CSV table of N, CA and C in Angstrom, one decimal:
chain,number,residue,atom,x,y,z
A,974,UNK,N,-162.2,138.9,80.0
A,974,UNK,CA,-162.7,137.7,80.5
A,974,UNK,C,-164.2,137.6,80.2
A,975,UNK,N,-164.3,136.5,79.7
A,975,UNK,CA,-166.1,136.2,79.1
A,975,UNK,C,-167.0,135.6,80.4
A,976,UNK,N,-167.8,136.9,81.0
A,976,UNK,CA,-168.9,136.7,81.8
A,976,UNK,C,-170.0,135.2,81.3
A,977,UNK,N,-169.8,134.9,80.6
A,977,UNK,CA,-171.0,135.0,79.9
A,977,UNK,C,-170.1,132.4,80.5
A,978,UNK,N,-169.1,132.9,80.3
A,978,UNK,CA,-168.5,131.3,80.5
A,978,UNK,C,-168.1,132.0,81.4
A,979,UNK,N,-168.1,130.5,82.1
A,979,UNK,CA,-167.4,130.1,83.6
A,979,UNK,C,-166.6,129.0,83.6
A,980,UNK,N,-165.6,128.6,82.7
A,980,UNK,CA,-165.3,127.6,82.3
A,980,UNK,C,-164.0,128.2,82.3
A,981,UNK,N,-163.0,127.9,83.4
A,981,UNK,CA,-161.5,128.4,83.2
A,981,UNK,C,-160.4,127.3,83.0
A,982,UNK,N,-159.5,127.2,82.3
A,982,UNK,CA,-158.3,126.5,82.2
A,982,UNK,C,-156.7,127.0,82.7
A,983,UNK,N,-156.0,126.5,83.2
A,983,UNK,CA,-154.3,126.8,83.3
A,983,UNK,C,-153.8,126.4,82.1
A,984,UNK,N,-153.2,127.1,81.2
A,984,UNK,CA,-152.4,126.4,80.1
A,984,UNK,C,-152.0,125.3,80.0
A,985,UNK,N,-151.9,124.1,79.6
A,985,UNK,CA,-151.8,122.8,79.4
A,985,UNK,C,-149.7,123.0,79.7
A,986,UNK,N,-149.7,124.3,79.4
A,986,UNK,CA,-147.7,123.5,78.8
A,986,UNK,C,-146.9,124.2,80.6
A,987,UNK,N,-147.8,125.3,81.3
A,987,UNK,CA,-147.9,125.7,82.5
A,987,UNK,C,-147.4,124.3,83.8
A,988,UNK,N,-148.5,124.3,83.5
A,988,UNK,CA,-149.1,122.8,84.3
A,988,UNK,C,-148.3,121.6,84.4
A,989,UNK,N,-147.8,121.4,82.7
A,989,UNK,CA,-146.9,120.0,82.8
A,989,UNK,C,-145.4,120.7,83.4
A,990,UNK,N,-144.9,121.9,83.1
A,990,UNK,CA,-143.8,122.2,83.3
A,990,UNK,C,-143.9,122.6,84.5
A,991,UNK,N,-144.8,122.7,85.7
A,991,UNK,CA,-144.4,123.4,86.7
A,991,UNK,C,-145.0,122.2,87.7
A,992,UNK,N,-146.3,121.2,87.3
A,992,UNK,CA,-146.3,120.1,88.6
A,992,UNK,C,-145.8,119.2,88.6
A,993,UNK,N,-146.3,117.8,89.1
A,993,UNK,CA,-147.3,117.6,89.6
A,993,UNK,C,-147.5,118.4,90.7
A,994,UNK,N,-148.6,118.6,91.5
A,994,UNK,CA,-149.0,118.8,92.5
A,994,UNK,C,-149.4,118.2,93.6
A,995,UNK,N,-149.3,118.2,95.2
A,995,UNK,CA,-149.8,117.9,96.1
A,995,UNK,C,-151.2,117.8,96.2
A,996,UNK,N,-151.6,116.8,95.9
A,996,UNK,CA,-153.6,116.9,96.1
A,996,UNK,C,-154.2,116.7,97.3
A,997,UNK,N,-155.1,117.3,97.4
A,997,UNK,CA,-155.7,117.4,99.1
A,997,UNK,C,-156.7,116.3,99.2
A,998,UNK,N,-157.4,116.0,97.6
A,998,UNK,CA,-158.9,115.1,97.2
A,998,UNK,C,-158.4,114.8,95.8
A,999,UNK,N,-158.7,113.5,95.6
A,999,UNK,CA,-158.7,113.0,94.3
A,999,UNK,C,-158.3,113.8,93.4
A,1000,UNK,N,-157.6,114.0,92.5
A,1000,UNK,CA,-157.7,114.9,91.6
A,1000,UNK,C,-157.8,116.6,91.7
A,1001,UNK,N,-158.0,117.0,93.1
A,1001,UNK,CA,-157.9,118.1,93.2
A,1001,UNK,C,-156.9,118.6,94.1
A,1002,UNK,N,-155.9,120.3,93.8
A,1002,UNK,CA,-154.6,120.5,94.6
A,1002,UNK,C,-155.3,122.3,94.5
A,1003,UNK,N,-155.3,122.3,96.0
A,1003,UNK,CA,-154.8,123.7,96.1
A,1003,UNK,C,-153.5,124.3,95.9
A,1004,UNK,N,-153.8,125.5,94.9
A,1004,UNK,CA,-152.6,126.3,94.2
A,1004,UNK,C,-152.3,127.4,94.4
A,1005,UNK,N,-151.2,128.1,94.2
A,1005,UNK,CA,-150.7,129.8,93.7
A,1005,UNK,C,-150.5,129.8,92.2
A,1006,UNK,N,-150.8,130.9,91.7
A,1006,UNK,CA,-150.6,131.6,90.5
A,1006,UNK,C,-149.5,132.6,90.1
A,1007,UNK,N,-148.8,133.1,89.4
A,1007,UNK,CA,-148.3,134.3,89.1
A,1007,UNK,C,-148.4,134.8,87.8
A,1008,UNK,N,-148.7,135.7,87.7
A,1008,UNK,CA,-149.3,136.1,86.0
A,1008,UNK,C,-148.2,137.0,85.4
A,1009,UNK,N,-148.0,137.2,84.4
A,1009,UNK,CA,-147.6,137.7,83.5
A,1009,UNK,C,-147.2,139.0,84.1
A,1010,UNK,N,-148.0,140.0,84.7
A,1010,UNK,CA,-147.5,140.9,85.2
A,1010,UNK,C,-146.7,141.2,86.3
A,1011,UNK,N,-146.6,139.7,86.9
A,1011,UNK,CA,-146.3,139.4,88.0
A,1011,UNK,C,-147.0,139.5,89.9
A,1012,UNK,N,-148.3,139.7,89.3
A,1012,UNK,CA,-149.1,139.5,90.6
A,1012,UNK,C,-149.4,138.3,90.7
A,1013,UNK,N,-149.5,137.8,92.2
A,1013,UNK,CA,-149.5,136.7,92.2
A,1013,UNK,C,-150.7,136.3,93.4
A,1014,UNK,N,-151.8,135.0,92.8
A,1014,UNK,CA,-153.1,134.7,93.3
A,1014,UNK,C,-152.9,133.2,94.1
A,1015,UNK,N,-153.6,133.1,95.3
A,1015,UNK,CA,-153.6,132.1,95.9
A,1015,UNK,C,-154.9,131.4,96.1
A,1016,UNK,N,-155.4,130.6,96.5
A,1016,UNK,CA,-156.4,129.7,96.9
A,1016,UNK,C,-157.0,129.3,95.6
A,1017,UNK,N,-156.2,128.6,94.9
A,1017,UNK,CA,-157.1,128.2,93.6
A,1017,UNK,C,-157.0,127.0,93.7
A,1018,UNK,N,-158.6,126.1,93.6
A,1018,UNK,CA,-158.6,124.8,93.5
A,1018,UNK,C,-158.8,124.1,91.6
A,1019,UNK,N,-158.1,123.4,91.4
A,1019,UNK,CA,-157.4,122.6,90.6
A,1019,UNK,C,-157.9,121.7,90.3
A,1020,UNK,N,-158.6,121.7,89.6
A,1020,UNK,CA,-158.5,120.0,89.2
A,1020,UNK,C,-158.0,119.1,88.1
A,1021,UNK,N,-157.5,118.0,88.3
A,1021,UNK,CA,-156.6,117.8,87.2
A,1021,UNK,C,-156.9,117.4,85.8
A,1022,UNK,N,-156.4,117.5,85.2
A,1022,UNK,CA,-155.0,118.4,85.1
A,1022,UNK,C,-155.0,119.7,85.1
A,1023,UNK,N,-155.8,120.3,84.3
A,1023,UNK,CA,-155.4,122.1,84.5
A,1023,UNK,C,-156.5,123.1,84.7
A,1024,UNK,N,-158.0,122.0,85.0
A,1024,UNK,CA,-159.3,123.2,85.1
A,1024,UNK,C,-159.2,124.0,86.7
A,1025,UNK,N,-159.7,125.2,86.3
A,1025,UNK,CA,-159.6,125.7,87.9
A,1025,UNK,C,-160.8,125.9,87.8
A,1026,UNK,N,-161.4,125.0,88.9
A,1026,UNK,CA,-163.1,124.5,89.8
A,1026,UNK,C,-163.1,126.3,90.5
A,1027,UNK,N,-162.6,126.7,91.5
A,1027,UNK,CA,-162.9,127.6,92.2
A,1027,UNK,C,-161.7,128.2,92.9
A,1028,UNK,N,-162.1,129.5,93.3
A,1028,UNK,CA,-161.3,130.7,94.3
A,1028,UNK,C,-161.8,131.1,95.1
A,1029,UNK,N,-160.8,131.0,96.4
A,1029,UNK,CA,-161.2,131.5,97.4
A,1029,UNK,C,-161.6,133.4,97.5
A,1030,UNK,N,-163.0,133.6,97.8
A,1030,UNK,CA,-163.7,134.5,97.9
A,1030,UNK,C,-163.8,135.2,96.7
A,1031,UNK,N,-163.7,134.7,94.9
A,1031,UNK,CA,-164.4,135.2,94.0
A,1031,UNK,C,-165.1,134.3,93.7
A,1032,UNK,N,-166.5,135.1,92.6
A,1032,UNK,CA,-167.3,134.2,92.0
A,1032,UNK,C,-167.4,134.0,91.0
A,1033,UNK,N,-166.2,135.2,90.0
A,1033,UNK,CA,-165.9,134.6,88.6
A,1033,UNK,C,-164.0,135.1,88.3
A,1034,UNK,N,-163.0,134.1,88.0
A,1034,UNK,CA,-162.0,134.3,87.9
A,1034,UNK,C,-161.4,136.0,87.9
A,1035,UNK,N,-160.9,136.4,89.0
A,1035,UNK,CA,-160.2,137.9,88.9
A,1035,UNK,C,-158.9,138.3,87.7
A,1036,UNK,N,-158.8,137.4,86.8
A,1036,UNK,CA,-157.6,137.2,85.7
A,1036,UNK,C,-158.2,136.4,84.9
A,1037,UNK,N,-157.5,136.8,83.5
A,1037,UNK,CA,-157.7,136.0,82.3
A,1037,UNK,C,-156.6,134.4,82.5
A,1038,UNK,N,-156.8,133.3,82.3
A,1038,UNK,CA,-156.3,132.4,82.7
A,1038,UNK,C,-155.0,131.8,81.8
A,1039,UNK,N,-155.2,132.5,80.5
A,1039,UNK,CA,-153.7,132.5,80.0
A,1039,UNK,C,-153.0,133.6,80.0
A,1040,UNK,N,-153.2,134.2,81.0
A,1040,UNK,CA,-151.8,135.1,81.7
A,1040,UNK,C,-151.3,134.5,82.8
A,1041,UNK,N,-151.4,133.2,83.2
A,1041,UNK,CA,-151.1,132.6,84.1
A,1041,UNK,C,-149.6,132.2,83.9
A,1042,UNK,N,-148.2,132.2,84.4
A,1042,UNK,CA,-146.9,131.9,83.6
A,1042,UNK,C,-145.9,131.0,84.8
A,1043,UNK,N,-146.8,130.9,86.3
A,1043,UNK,CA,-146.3,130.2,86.8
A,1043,UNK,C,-147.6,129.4,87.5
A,1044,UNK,N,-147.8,128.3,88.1
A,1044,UNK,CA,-147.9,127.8,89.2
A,1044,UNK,C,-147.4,127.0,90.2
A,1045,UNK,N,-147.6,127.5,91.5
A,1045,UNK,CA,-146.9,126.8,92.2
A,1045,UNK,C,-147.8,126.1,93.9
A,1046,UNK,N,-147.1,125.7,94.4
A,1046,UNK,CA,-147.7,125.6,96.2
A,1046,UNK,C,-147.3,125.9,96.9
A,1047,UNK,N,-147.6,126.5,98.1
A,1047,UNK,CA,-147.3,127.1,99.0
A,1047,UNK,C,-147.6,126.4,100.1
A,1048,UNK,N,-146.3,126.1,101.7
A,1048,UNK,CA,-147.4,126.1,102.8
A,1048,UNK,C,-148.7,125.9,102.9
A,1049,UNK,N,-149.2,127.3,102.4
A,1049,UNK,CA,-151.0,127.6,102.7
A,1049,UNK,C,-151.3,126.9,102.1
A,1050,UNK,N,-151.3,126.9,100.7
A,1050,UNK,CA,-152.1,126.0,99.8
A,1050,UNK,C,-152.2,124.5,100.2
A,1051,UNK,N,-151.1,124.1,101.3
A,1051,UNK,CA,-151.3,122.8,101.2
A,1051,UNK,C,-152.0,122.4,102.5
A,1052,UNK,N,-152.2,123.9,103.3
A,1052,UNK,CA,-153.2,123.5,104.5
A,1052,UNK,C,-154.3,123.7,103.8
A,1053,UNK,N,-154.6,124.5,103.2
A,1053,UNK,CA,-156.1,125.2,102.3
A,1053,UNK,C,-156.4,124.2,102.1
A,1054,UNK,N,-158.3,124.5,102.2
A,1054,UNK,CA,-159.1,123.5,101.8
A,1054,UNK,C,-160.5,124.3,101.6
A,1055,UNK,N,-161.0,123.9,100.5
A,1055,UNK,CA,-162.4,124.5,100.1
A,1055,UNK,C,-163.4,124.6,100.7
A,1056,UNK,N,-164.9,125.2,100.7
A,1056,UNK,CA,-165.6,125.0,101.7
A,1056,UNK,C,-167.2,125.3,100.7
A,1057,UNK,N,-167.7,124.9,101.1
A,1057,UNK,CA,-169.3,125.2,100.8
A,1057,UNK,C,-170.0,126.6,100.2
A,1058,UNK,N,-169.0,127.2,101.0
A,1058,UNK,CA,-169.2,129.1,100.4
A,1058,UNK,C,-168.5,129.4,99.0
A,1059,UNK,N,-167.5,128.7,98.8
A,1059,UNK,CA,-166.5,128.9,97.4
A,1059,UNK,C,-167.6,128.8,96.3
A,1060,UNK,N,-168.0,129.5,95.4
A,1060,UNK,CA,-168.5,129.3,94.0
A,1060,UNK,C,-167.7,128.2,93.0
A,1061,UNK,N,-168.3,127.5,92.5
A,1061,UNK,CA,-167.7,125.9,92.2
A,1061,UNK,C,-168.0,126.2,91.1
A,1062,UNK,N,-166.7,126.3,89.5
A,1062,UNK,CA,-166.9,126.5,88.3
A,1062,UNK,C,-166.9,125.2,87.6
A,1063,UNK,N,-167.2,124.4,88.1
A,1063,UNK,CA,-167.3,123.1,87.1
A,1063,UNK,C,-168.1,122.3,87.8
């Protein structure tokens, strides 16, 4: 993962095959991830169609973002909501 960008994407073919999504704000849905290896990340905010703006409690993506092989929402994600403390990548 390149420190150096802060500029993350969900796979474009991810995205079309697994939403739309429930949005909380214009153009933005809180999400779950599951990667390639099969661990799986929550509080990711979305914006559409496939940039991810920010995560709850990191301040540079914990994964490379085309290991990403599902997304989905959860309950949480659809109470979640971002907050002032979130590091905002776009």
């Amino acid at each position: 993962m390149s420190s150096s960008s802060l500029h993350y994407e969900i796979p474009i073919v991810v995205v079309e095959r697994d939403g739309p999504f429930e949005e909380f704000k214009k153009d933005g849905a809180m999400v779950s991830v599951e990667l390639a290896d099969g661990r799986h990340f929550a509080g990711i905010l979305v914006i559409y169609p496939n940039q991810i703006g920010a995560m709850e409690g990191h301040d540079v993506l914990p994964f490379e973002p085309a290991e990403i092989v599902r997304v989905y929402q959860t309950a949480d994600d659809l109470r979640r909501r971002s907050s002032a403390s979130w590091r905002f990548w776009i």
